[in-house]
Amino acid sequence: MLCLITEVFVRMGYVAAIGNTTITYEGVVQYILIAYCLLNLPRWSKAIRKWWVLLAVSYIIPMVLLILFPSNALVSTFDVTWDEILFEGASLVYPTVTGFVVKNSLKFIAYSFVIIYIYQKWKLSDYQQMMAKFLDISKVFLCLGYVEFVAKNMFGLNETWGNLLILLFGEKESTAYEGRLRGNTFELNLFTQEASHYAYVLMFVALLSLAYNVFINKERKIGGIVIGSLLLMVLTTSFSSVYLSVTFIIYYLLYRWYILKPKSEKIEKIVLGSIICLGSVSITAILSIYSDGFVVGRLLNLIDNFEDFFTVNVTYGSQYGDGSSQVRLISMIQTIMVFFQRPIFGYSLYSIYAHSPTAMYLAGVGVFGMLCWIKFFFYVSPLYKQFSLVKKPYALAIALLLFMNLLGGDRHTFSGVMLAMNGVAYIFLYADKKLLNENSPC
């Protein structure tokens, strides 16, 4: 539980700093959890063992290939980021296997033992208790989010809030301490490093609340946390909150369409399309009005400079041309273009940097690694096998997770307890509970 809370809500600050390296609160909790799971690792099932080996191999093969056959592709790395390339004139570099690449690849492999422990040890009741406790604790953080909004925008305490964060977590490079003004309001971060990260966190909380209450047949209780999370997500004034809101709507409509099975498929399809379109327009319009045209302005700026995404260029001069959205799209498109040069095994994790977790992971491990990741994290757990899932919406939900993180997303998309709970949410949401085998050893 502590690891999930820190992964979701506490994403700033550090316990200690050694040179340019910081030991974060989240990192300390993660390493303790990894050690505990390794020491108490139960016997693996054959399927889990098979796909874990393939997943580990998918991390190692790209490093070996990159050492033996260096690439001439020019990319951005964690040492030379897209922000430095586009804003400071730094040059693209060749991907190489550095100590940083090896360390993070091994960390991914190590963290997979946490997932194995959860798969093999937890029963259905454990997952339910975990979700229930997490949602109860989330209420506290949601309240703090509204306190931040009131403090910054109604009492003018934006600078005071930033100083409070420094006092609690120590000063570190992050836009959260600045509290940037977007339109008429200040962006919200709570204890994350960016408003976009906070928006992703709130969407995750809303999804878990929806899935848990659907699973325990208490849909009437969905409103509180879901609406509170989605409203706060809009108030962050994050550009990401637009497509994240639409993503949540699609998750819910997949449930309505495939699980509740409406009488009229034709009518439901019309309603589905209408709600998605209306929701997208409405959310964008509300945000635009609320933030003095900030969101729509950034959308128009992206359209005006669309050709620049393929030529590695950022155009300034517009009222909303802050470059953030352009950098994200340029890094995504350029990384995907590089991926096609080594599509099978990729270049190795963290040898390429992008503002797109999906594009970065795909370029790192290739199609082979992506398929192993999908299989290991979503299709081999005893919990998955315990249910008769409606397979189409479940697969679409996974695809939606990847697409959502193609546009921006979250660094915990491809590992961590947060990812595991995402998968549990999909199972709870798209399971046919009538066919549940209560005697299954999960």
Tab-separated table of C-alpha atoms in Angstrom:
chain	number	residue	atom	x	y	z
A	1	MET	CA	0.000	0.000	0.000
A	2	LEU	CA	2.791	2.437	0.921
A	3	CYS	CA	4.496	1.808	-2.411
A	4	LEU	CA	1.280	2.437	-4.347
A	5	ILE	CA	0.615	5.667	-2.431
A	6	THR	CA	4.120	6.989	-3.101
A	7	GLU	CA	4.003	5.953	-6.773
A	8	VAL	CA	0.682	7.719	-7.239
A	9	PHE	CA	0.753	10.776	-4.981
A	10	VAL	CA	4.310	11.519	-3.769
A	11	ARG	CA	6.504	12.180	-6.787
A	12	MET	CA	8.808	14.939	-5.592
A	13	GLY	CA	11.510	15.392	-3.038
A	14	TYR	CA	14.372	13.153	-2.004
A	15	VAL	CA	15.825	11.505	1.069
A	16	ALA	CA	19.431	12.273	0.185
A	17	ALA	CA	21.508	13.665	-2.666
A	18	ILE	CA	24.906	12.318	-3.781
A	19	GLY	CA	26.366	14.599	-6.433
A	20	ASN	CA	23.801	14.856	-9.213
A	21	THR	CA	22.035	11.685	-8.039
A	22	THR	CA	19.073	11.920	-5.700
A	23	ILE	CA	17.509	9.130	-3.654
A	24	THR	CA	13.774	9.784	-3.766
A	25	TYR	CA	11.145	8.744	-1.246
A	26	GLU	CA	9.518	6.670	-3.952
A	27	GLY	CA	12.823	4.990	-4.792
A	28	VAL	CA	13.493	4.013	-1.153
A	29	VAL	CA	10.036	2.433	-0.807
A	30	GLN	CA	10.431	0.613	-4.129
A	31	TYR	CA	13.814	-0.906	-3.254
A	32	ILE	CA	12.551	-2.052	0.148
A	33	LEU	CA	9.553	-3.661	-1.556
A	34	ILE	CA	11.759	-5.369	-4.152
A	35	ALA	CA	14.011	-6.796	-1.413
A	36	TYR	CA	11.015	-8.027	0.592
A	37	CYS	CA	9.449	-9.745	-2.444
A	38	LEU	CA	12.729	-11.380	-3.434
A	39	LEU	CA	13.197	-12.777	0.076
A	40	ASN	CA	9.627	-14.097	0.193
A	41	LEU	CA	9.162	-15.090	-3.420
A	42	PRO	CA	6.768	-18.057	-3.722
A	43	ARG	CA	6.918	-20.876	-6.228
A	44	TRP	CA	6.194	-19.632	-9.750
A	45	SER	CA	3.611	-21.079	-12.073
A	46	LYS	CA	4.902	-22.399	-15.393
A	47	ALA	CA	3.206	-19.649	-17.410
A	48	ILE	CA	4.580	-16.845	-15.236
A	49	ARG	CA	8.084	-18.320	-15.347
A	50	LYS	CA	7.973	-18.622	-19.139
A	51	TRP	CA	6.819	-15.049	-19.784
A	52	TRP	CA	9.098	-13.554	-17.140
A	53	VAL	CA	12.097	-15.137	-18.868
A	54	LEU	CA	10.948	-13.786	-22.232
A	55	LEU	CA	10.363	-10.339	-20.709
A	56	ALA	CA	13.864	-10.303	-19.142
A	57	VAL	CA	15.364	-11.455	-22.442
A	58	SER	CA	13.555	-8.625	-24.242
A	59	TYR	CA	15.449	-6.164	-22.012
A	60	ILE	CA	18.855	-7.827	-22.476
A	61	ILE	CA	18.873	-8.612	-26.226
A	62	PRO	CA	18.647	-4.939	-27.360
A	63	MET	CA	21.664	-4.016	-25.205
A	64	VAL	CA	23.738	-6.838	-26.653
A	65	LEU	CA	22.719	-5.957	-30.219
A	66	LEU	CA	23.446	-2.263	-29.703
A	67	ILE	CA	26.942	-3.104	-28.393
A	68	LEU	CA	27.683	-5.518	-31.254
A	69	PHE	CA	26.001	-3.465	-33.968
A	70	PRO	CA	26.056	0.256	-33.074
A	71	SER	CA	23.287	2.360	-34.567
A	72	ASN	CA	23.753	5.433	-36.747
A	73	ALA	CA	20.306	6.775	-35.815
A	74	LEU	CA	20.353	10.233	-34.245
A	75	VAL	CA	18.236	10.389	-31.094
A	76	SER	CA	17.600	12.225	-27.850
A	77	THR	CA	18.809	10.593	-24.627
A	78	PHE	CA	18.405	11.264	-20.921
A	79	ASP	CA	21.733	13.119	-21.050
A	80	VAL	CA	20.685	15.180	-24.083
A	81	THR	CA	16.927	15.685	-23.819
A	82	TRP	CA	14.531	17.026	-26.413
A	83	ASP	CA	14.100	20.195	-24.362
A	84	GLU	CA	17.855	20.852	-24.586
A	85	ILE	CA	17.877	20.050	-28.304
A	86	LEU	CA	14.935	22.274	-29.221
A	87	PHE	CA	15.373	25.090	-26.710
A	88	GLU	CA	19.127	25.255	-26.117
A	89	GLY	CA	20.552	24.136	-29.466
A	90	ALA	CA	22.023	20.800	-28.311
A	91	SER	CA	22.690	18.178	-30.987
A	92	LEU	CA	21.081	14.779	-31.452
A	93	VAL	CA	23.368	11.880	-30.501
A	94	TYR	CA	23.803	8.167	-31.205
A	95	PRO	CA	22.159	5.687	-28.805
A	96	THR	CA	24.680	3.776	-26.689
A	97	VAL	CA	24.641	1.304	-23.807
A	98	THR	CA	25.686	3.341	-20.775
A	99	GLY	CA	25.709	2.520	-17.069
A	100	PHE	CA	22.411	4.413	-16.807
A	101	VAL	CA	20.846	2.143	-19.456
A	102	VAL	CA	22.089	-1.051	-17.774
A	103	LYS	CA	20.997	0.120	-14.308
A	104	ASN	CA	17.454	0.950	-15.394
A	105	SER	CA	17.064	-2.240	-17.438
A	106	LEU	CA	18.066	-4.261	-14.370
A	107	LYS	CA	15.664	-2.209	-12.250
A	108	PHE	CA	12.817	-3.101	-14.613
A	109	ILE	CA	13.720	-6.778	-14.271
A	110	ALA	CA	13.993	-6.502	-10.472
A	111	TYR	CA	10.651	-4.741	-10.172
A	112	SER	CA	9.003	-7.564	-12.094
A	113	PHE	CA	9.587	-9.749	-9.007
A	114	VAL	CA	7.135	-7.522	-7.139
A	115	ILE	CA	4.525	-8.334	-9.774
A	116	ILE	CA	5.309	-12.061	-9.510
A	117	TYR	CA	4.918	-11.895	-5.734
A	118	ILE	CA	1.527	-10.221	-6.100
A	119	TYR	CA	0.410	-12.699	-8.763
A	120	GLN	CA	1.344	-15.769	-6.711
A	121	LYS	CA	0.481	-14.615	-3.181
A	122	TRP	CA	-2.646	-12.520	-3.459
A	123	LYS	CA	-6.194	-13.826	-3.479
A	124	LEU	CA	-9.208	-12.017	-4.862
A	125	SER	CA	-10.009	-10.606	-1.412
A	126	ASP	CA	-6.491	-9.101	-1.201
A	127	TYR	CA	-7.009	-7.132	-4.392
A	128	GLN	CA	-10.385	-5.909	-3.151
A	129	GLN	CA	-8.973	-4.825	0.209
A	130	MET	CA	-6.054	-3.077	-1.502
A	131	MET	CA	-8.405	-1.103	-3.740
A	132	ALA	CA	-10.775	-0.224	-0.899
A	133	LYS	CA	-7.955	1.048	1.359
A	134	PHE	CA	-6.315	2.942	-1.483
A	135	LEU	CA	-9.569	4.693	-2.386
A	136	ASP	CA	-10.146	5.642	1.257
A	137	ILE	CA	-6.674	7.191	1.458
A	138	SER	CA	-7.220	8.876	-1.919
A	139	LYS	CA	-10.034	10.931	-0.402
A	140	VAL	CA	-7.468	12.689	1.796
A	141	PHE	CA	-5.287	13.558	-1.204
A	142	LEU	CA	-8.302	14.727	-3.193
A	143	CYS	CA	-9.208	17.091	-0.348
A	144	LEU	CA	-5.625	18.382	-0.332
A	145	GLY	CA	-5.929	18.985	-4.080
A	146	TYR	CA	-8.938	21.241	-3.554
A	147	VAL	CA	-7.112	22.977	-0.698
A	148	GLU	CA	-4.276	23.717	-3.144
A	149	PHE	CA	-6.748	25.164	-5.664
A	150	VAL	CA	-8.381	27.424	-3.066
A	151	ALA	CA	-5.045	28.512	-1.576
A	152	LYS	CA	-3.544	29.439	-4.953
A	153	ASN	CA	-6.514	30.941	-6.758
A	154	MET	CA	-8.712	32.412	-4.033
A	155	PHE	CA	-6.207	33.510	-1.400
A	156	GLY	CA	-3.220	34.284	-3.649
A	157	LEU	CA	-0.911	31.882	-1.806
A	158	ASN	CA	0.836	30.437	-4.864
A	159	GLU	CA	4.334	31.421	-3.713
A	160	THR	CA	3.571	30.307	-0.162
A	161	TRP	CA	2.449	26.918	-1.479
A	162	GLY	CA	5.717	26.549	-3.402
A	163	ASN	CA	7.727	27.394	-0.276
A	164	LEU	CA	5.723	24.815	1.668
A	165	LEU	CA	6.659	22.160	-0.906
A	166	ILE	CA	10.323	23.106	-0.566
A	167	LEU	CA	10.033	22.836	3.216
A	168	LEU	CA	8.407	19.386	2.991
A	169	PHE	CA	10.397	17.842	0.151
A	170	GLY	CA	13.527	19.892	-0.368
A	171	GLU	CA	14.249	22.064	-3.391
A	172	LYS	CA	14.484	20.230	-6.661
A	173	GLU	CA	14.113	21.178	-10.307
A	174	SER	CA	10.384	20.992	-10.966
A	175	THR	CA	7.613	23.237	-12.303
A	176	ALA	CA	5.561	22.306	-9.213
A	177	TYR	CA	7.522	24.786	-7.083
A	178	GLU	CA	6.867	27.592	-9.571
A	179	GLY	CA	3.079	27.266	-9.689
A	180	ARG	CA	2.791	28.657	-13.224
A	181	LEU	CA	-0.163	30.837	-14.175
A	182	ARG	CA	-2.186	29.388	-17.043
A	183	GLY	CA	-4.851	31.762	-18.282
A	184	ASN	CA	-6.687	33.024	-15.215
A	185	THR	CA	-5.667	30.279	-12.784
A	186	PHE	CA	-2.551	28.625	-11.423
A	187	GLU	CA	-1.805	25.047	-12.400
A	188	LEU	CA	-2.199	22.346	-9.753
A	189	ASN	CA	0.476	19.739	-8.973
A	190	LEU	CA	-0.094	18.711	-5.343
A	191	PHE	CA	2.974	16.481	-4.642
A	192	THR	CA	3.772	15.613	-8.268
A	193	GLN	CA	6.312	17.375	-10.479
A	194	GLU	CA	3.970	18.596	-13.228
A	195	ALA	CA	0.293	19.359	-13.716
A	196	SER	CA	0.159	16.727	-16.486
A	197	HIS	CA	1.461	14.072	-14.052
A	198	TYR	CA	-1.152	15.112	-11.517
A	199	ALA	CA	-3.899	14.876	-14.151
A	200	TYR	CA	-2.786	11.316	-14.943
A	201	VAL	CA	-2.859	10.420	-11.239
A	202	LEU	CA	-6.414	11.723	-10.900
A	203	MET	CA	-7.562	9.752	-13.939
A	204	PHE	CA	-6.029	6.618	-12.378
A	205	VAL	CA	-7.930	7.222	-9.110
A	206	ALA	CA	-11.187	7.734	-11.026
A	207	LEU	CA	-10.623	4.491	-12.978
A	208	LEU	CA	-9.950	2.445	-9.826
A	209	SER	CA	-13.040	3.869	-8.136
A	210	LEU	CA	-15.184	3.040	-11.150
A	211	ALA	CA	-13.821	-0.514	-11.445
A	212	TYR	CA	-14.054	-1.304	-7.721
A	213	ASN	CA	-17.635	-0.107	-7.307
A	214	VAL	CA	-18.763	-1.841	-10.489
A	215	PHE	CA	-17.193	-5.074	-9.287
A	216	ILE	CA	-18.851	-5.022	-5.852
A	217	ASN	CA	-22.189	-4.034	-7.418
A	218	LYS	CA	-22.305	-0.594	-5.815
A	219	GLU	CA	-22.463	1.581	-8.905
A	220	ARG	CA	-24.434	4.243	-7.036
A	221	LYS	CA	-21.318	4.942	-4.972
A	222	ILE	CA	-19.246	5.677	-8.066
A	223	GLY	CA	-20.087	9.385	-8.101
A	224	GLY	CA	-18.071	10.771	-5.175
A	225	ILE	CA	-14.459	9.871	-5.922
A	226	VAL	CA	-14.954	9.678	-9.699
A	227	ILE	CA	-16.538	13.110	-10.045
A	228	GLY	CA	-14.180	14.601	-7.455
A	229	SER	CA	-11.145	13.258	-9.339
A	230	LEU	CA	-12.338	14.298	-12.795
A	231	LEU	CA	-13.326	17.790	-11.652
A	232	LEU	CA	-9.973	18.282	-9.960
A	233	MET	CA	-8.298	17.016	-13.132
A	234	VAL	CA	-10.004	19.805	-15.078
A	235	LEU	CA	-8.944	22.347	-12.442
A	236	THR	CA	-5.272	21.402	-12.883
A	237	THR	CA	-5.449	23.342	-16.200
A	238	SER	CA	-3.168	20.653	-17.626
A	239	PHE	CA	-3.353	20.282	-21.388
A	240	SER	CA	-3.298	16.502	-20.800
A	241	SER	CA	-6.570	16.640	-18.856
A	242	VAL	CA	-8.462	17.038	-22.147
A	243	TYR	CA	-7.530	13.661	-23.642
A	244	LEU	CA	-7.406	11.983	-20.219
A	245	SER	CA	-11.045	12.968	-19.638
A	246	VAL	CA	-11.964	11.480	-22.996
A	247	THR	CA	-9.982	8.337	-22.114
A	248	PHE	CA	-12.000	7.850	-18.941
A	249	ILE	CA	-15.248	8.329	-20.874
A	250	ILE	CA	-14.175	5.588	-23.299
A	251	TYR	CA	-13.311	3.211	-20.423
A	252	TYR	CA	-16.795	3.732	-19.024
A	253	LEU	CA	-18.538	3.404	-22.381
A	254	LEU	CA	-16.697	0.131	-23.080
A	255	TYR	CA	-18.174	-1.148	-19.833
A	256	ARG	CA	-21.652	0.095	-20.737
A	257	TRP	CA	-21.521	-1.351	-24.235
A	258	TYR	CA	-19.872	-4.752	-23.699
A	259	ILE	CA	-20.783	-5.647	-20.122
A	260	LEU	CA	-24.277	-4.201	-19.635
A	261	LYS	CA	-25.166	-5.172	-23.233
A	262	PRO	CA	-27.819	-2.653	-24.338
A	263	LYS	CA	-30.915	-3.854	-26.139
A	264	SER	CA	-30.337	-1.757	-29.222
A	265	GLU	CA	-26.792	-1.998	-30.562
A	266	LYS	CA	-27.446	0.620	-33.226
A	267	ILE	CA	-28.712	3.178	-30.725
A	268	GLU	CA	-25.852	2.452	-28.346
A	269	LYS	CA	-23.270	2.983	-31.085
A	270	ILE	CA	-24.823	6.328	-31.969
A	271	VAL	CA	-24.874	7.322	-28.300
A	272	LEU	CA	-21.279	6.123	-27.860
A	273	GLY	CA	-19.988	8.229	-30.728
A	274	SER	CA	-22.049	11.243	-29.719
A	275	ILE	CA	-20.888	11.197	-26.102
A	276	ILE	CA	-17.232	10.878	-27.088
A	277	CYS	CA	-17.476	13.793	-29.519
A	278	LEU	CA	-19.592	15.906	-27.189
A	279	GLY	CA	-17.375	15.098	-24.233
A	280	SER	CA	-14.229	16.106	-26.126
A	281	VAL	CA	-15.714	19.398	-27.309
A	282	SER	CA	-17.320	20.205	-23.951
A	283	ILE	CA	-14.217	19.509	-21.876
A	284	THR	CA	-12.048	21.548	-24.237
A	285	ALA	CA	-14.569	24.405	-24.224
A	286	ILE	CA	-14.908	24.426	-20.438
A	287	LEU	CA	-11.164	24.424	-19.964
A	288	SER	CA	-10.736	27.126	-22.580
A	289	ILE	CA	-13.271	29.447	-20.956
A	290	TYR	CA	-11.975	28.716	-17.468
A	291	SER	CA	-8.311	29.264	-18.360
A	292	ASP	CA	-8.794	32.264	-20.667
A	293	GLY	CA	-8.441	30.338	-23.901
A	294	PHE	CA	-5.249	28.548	-22.824
A	295	VAL	CA	-6.240	25.051	-23.994
A	296	VAL	CA	-7.839	25.997	-27.307
A	297	GLY	CA	-4.936	28.356	-27.933
A	298	ARG	CA	-2.473	25.489	-27.567
A	299	LEU	CA	-4.561	23.288	-29.853
A	300	LEU	CA	-4.603	25.959	-32.559
A	301	ASN	CA	-0.870	26.500	-32.124
A	302	LEU	CA	-0.251	22.796	-32.717
A	303	ILE	CA	-2.341	22.827	-35.895
A	304	ASP	CA	-0.568	25.929	-37.217
A	305	ASN	CA	2.860	24.358	-36.731
A	306	PHE	CA	2.046	20.742	-37.590
A	307	GLU	CA	4.717	20.385	-40.306
A	308	ASP	CA	7.407	21.296	-37.771
A	309	PHE	CA	6.916	18.003	-35.923
A	310	PHE	CA	8.582	16.147	-38.805
A	311	THR	CA	11.451	18.636	-39.217
A	312	VAL	CA	12.519	18.960	-35.553
A	313	ASN	CA	11.644	22.596	-35.159
A	314	VAL	CA	9.617	24.673	-32.697
A	315	THR	CA	7.907	27.883	-33.764
A	316	TYR	CA	7.572	30.662	-31.196
A	317	GLY	CA	5.725	33.962	-31.232
A	318	SER	CA	2.162	32.814	-30.610
A	319	GLN	CA	0.367	33.823	-27.419
A	320	TYR	CA	0.226	30.133	-26.526
A	321	GLY	CA	3.429	29.027	-28.254
A	322	ASP	CA	5.255	27.975	-25.092
A	323	GLY	CA	6.762	25.032	-26.942
A	324	SER	CA	5.644	22.339	-24.465
A	325	SER	CA	3.095	20.641	-26.706
A	326	GLN	CA	5.366	20.922	-29.734
A	327	VAL	CA	8.242	19.270	-27.876
A	328	ARG	CA	6.031	16.371	-26.819
A	329	LEU	CA	4.755	15.711	-30.321
A	330	ILE	CA	8.159	16.160	-31.959
A	331	SER	CA	9.756	13.719	-29.513
A	332	MET	CA	6.947	11.201	-30.061
A	333	ILE	CA	7.040	11.352	-33.862
A	334	GLN	CA	10.832	11.354	-34.128
A	335	THR	CA	11.116	8.423	-31.688
A	336	ILE	CA	8.583	6.384	-33.662
A	337	MET	CA	10.512	7.128	-36.867
A	338	VAL	CA	13.699	5.872	-35.187
A	339	PHE	CA	11.843	2.777	-33.911
A	340	PHE	CA	11.184	1.638	-37.510
A	341	GLN	CA	14.942	1.272	-38.062
A	342	ARG	CA	15.073	-1.483	-35.401
A	343	PRO	CA	11.452	-2.591	-35.023
A	344	ILE	CA	11.952	-6.152	-33.711
A	345	PHE	CA	14.200	-5.772	-30.643
A	346	GLY	CA	14.679	-2.014	-30.356
A	347	TYR	CA	17.694	-0.105	-29.018
A	348	SER	CA	17.476	-0.992	-25.269
A	349	LEU	CA	15.512	0.636	-22.492
A	350	TYR	CA	16.454	4.219	-21.601
A	351	SER	CA	18.944	4.543	-24.467
A	352	ILE	CA	16.392	6.836	-26.140
A	353	TYR	CA	14.452	9.641	-24.478
A	354	ALA	CA	11.011	10.959	-25.428
A	355	HIS	CA	8.101	12.772	-23.806
A	356	SER	CA	6.058	9.714	-24.774
A	357	PRO	CA	6.353	6.622	-22.522
A	358	THR	CA	4.812	4.348	-25.164
A	359	ALA	CA	7.084	5.551	-27.988
A	360	MET	CA	10.125	5.395	-25.687
A	361	TYR	CA	9.367	1.856	-24.499
A	362	LEU	CA	8.574	0.657	-28.016
A	363	ALA	CA	11.835	2.069	-29.351
A	364	GLY	CA	13.657	0.549	-26.384
A	365	VAL	CA	12.452	-3.064	-26.600
A	366	GLY	CA	10.801	-3.275	-30.020
A	367	VAL	CA	7.723	-5.248	-30.997
A	368	PHE	CA	9.051	-8.402	-29.309
A	369	GLY	CA	9.492	-6.661	-25.965
A	370	MET	CA	6.136	-4.900	-26.185
A	371	LEU	CA	4.308	-8.195	-26.810
A	372	CYS	CA	6.137	-9.838	-23.884
A	373	TRP	CA	5.190	-6.894	-21.658
A	374	ILE	CA	1.513	-7.106	-22.617
A	375	LYS	CA	1.414	-10.863	-22.035
A	376	PHE	CA	3.272	-10.815	-18.712
A	377	PHE	CA	1.416	-7.915	-17.095
A	378	PHE	CA	-2.100	-8.550	-18.385
A	379	TYR	CA	-2.603	-12.190	-19.389
A	380	VAL	CA	-0.761	-14.605	-17.076
A	381	SER	CA	-1.914	-13.684	-13.556
A	382	PRO	CA	-4.106	-16.177	-11.668
A	383	LEU	CA	-6.601	-13.333	-11.173
A	384	TYR	CA	-6.971	-12.988	-14.943
A	385	LYS	CA	-7.529	-16.732	-15.292
A	386	GLN	CA	-10.070	-16.739	-12.469
A	387	PHE	CA	-12.535	-14.672	-14.464
A	388	SER	CA	-14.363	-15.181	-17.698
A	389	LEU	CA	-13.485	-11.814	-19.198
A	390	VAL	CA	-15.193	-10.144	-22.093
A	391	LYS	CA	-11.983	-10.161	-24.096
A	392	LYS	CA	-12.653	-7.367	-26.584
A	393	PRO	CA	-13.092	-4.469	-24.121
A	394	TYR	CA	-10.224	-5.822	-22.015
A	395	ALA	CA	-7.895	-5.764	-25.033
A	396	LEU	CA	-9.211	-2.342	-26.058
A	397	ALA	CA	-8.524	-1.014	-22.556
A	398	ILE	CA	-4.887	-2.145	-22.809
A	399	ALA	CA	-4.623	-0.551	-26.258
A	400	LEU	CA	-6.149	2.628	-24.858
A	401	LEU	CA	-3.551	2.669	-22.055
A	402	LEU	CA	-0.765	2.508	-24.651
A	403	PHE	CA	-2.368	5.157	-26.850
A	404	MET	CA	-2.976	7.456	-23.885
A	405	ASN	CA	0.709	7.230	-22.956
A	406	LEU	CA	1.735	7.820	-26.537
A	407	LEU	CA	0.572	11.424	-26.169
A	408	GLY	CA	2.229	12.111	-22.828
A	409	GLY	CA	1.323	9.881	-19.973
A	410	ASP	CA	3.147	8.593	-16.960
A	411	ARG	CA	6.498	7.022	-16.171
A	412	HIS	CA	4.811	4.192	-14.227
A	413	THR	CA	3.026	2.933	-17.338
A	414	PHE	CA	5.461	0.067	-17.932
A	415	SER	CA	6.375	-1.073	-14.418
A	416	GLY	CA	5.344	-0.772	-10.801
A	417	VAL	CA	2.449	-1.494	-8.488
A	418	MET	CA	0.459	1.248	-10.203
A	419	LEU	CA	0.619	-0.731	-13.445
A	420	ALA	CA	-0.463	-3.920	-11.661
A	421	MET	CA	-3.495	-2.151	-10.184
A	422	ASN	CA	-4.336	-0.747	-13.596
A	423	GLY	CA	-4.580	-4.317	-14.864
A	424	VAL	CA	-6.721	-5.320	-11.873
A	425	ALA	CA	-9.055	-2.408	-12.622
A	426	TYR	CA	-9.521	-3.680	-16.194
A	427	ILE	CA	-10.309	-7.173	-14.900
A	428	PHE	CA	-12.847	-5.883	-12.367
A	429	LEU	CA	-14.454	-3.614	-14.943
A	430	TYR	CA	-14.726	-6.082	-17.830
A	431	ALA	CA	-15.271	-9.373	-15.995
A	432	ASP	CA	-18.362	-11.519	-16.361
A	433	LYS	CA	-18.953	-12.131	-12.656
A	434	LYS	CA	-21.692	-14.679	-13.349
A	435	LEU	CA	-19.036	-17.090	-14.564
A	436	LEU	CA	-16.596	-16.412	-11.731
A	437	ASN	CA	-15.110	-19.584	-10.319
A	438	GLU	CA	-15.164	-19.015	-6.588
A	439	ASN	CA	-12.973	-22.044	-6.001
A	440	SER	CA	-10.154	-20.808	-8.178
A	441	PRO	CA	-6.850	-20.714	-6.258
A	442	CYS	CA	-6.303	-16.977	-6.672
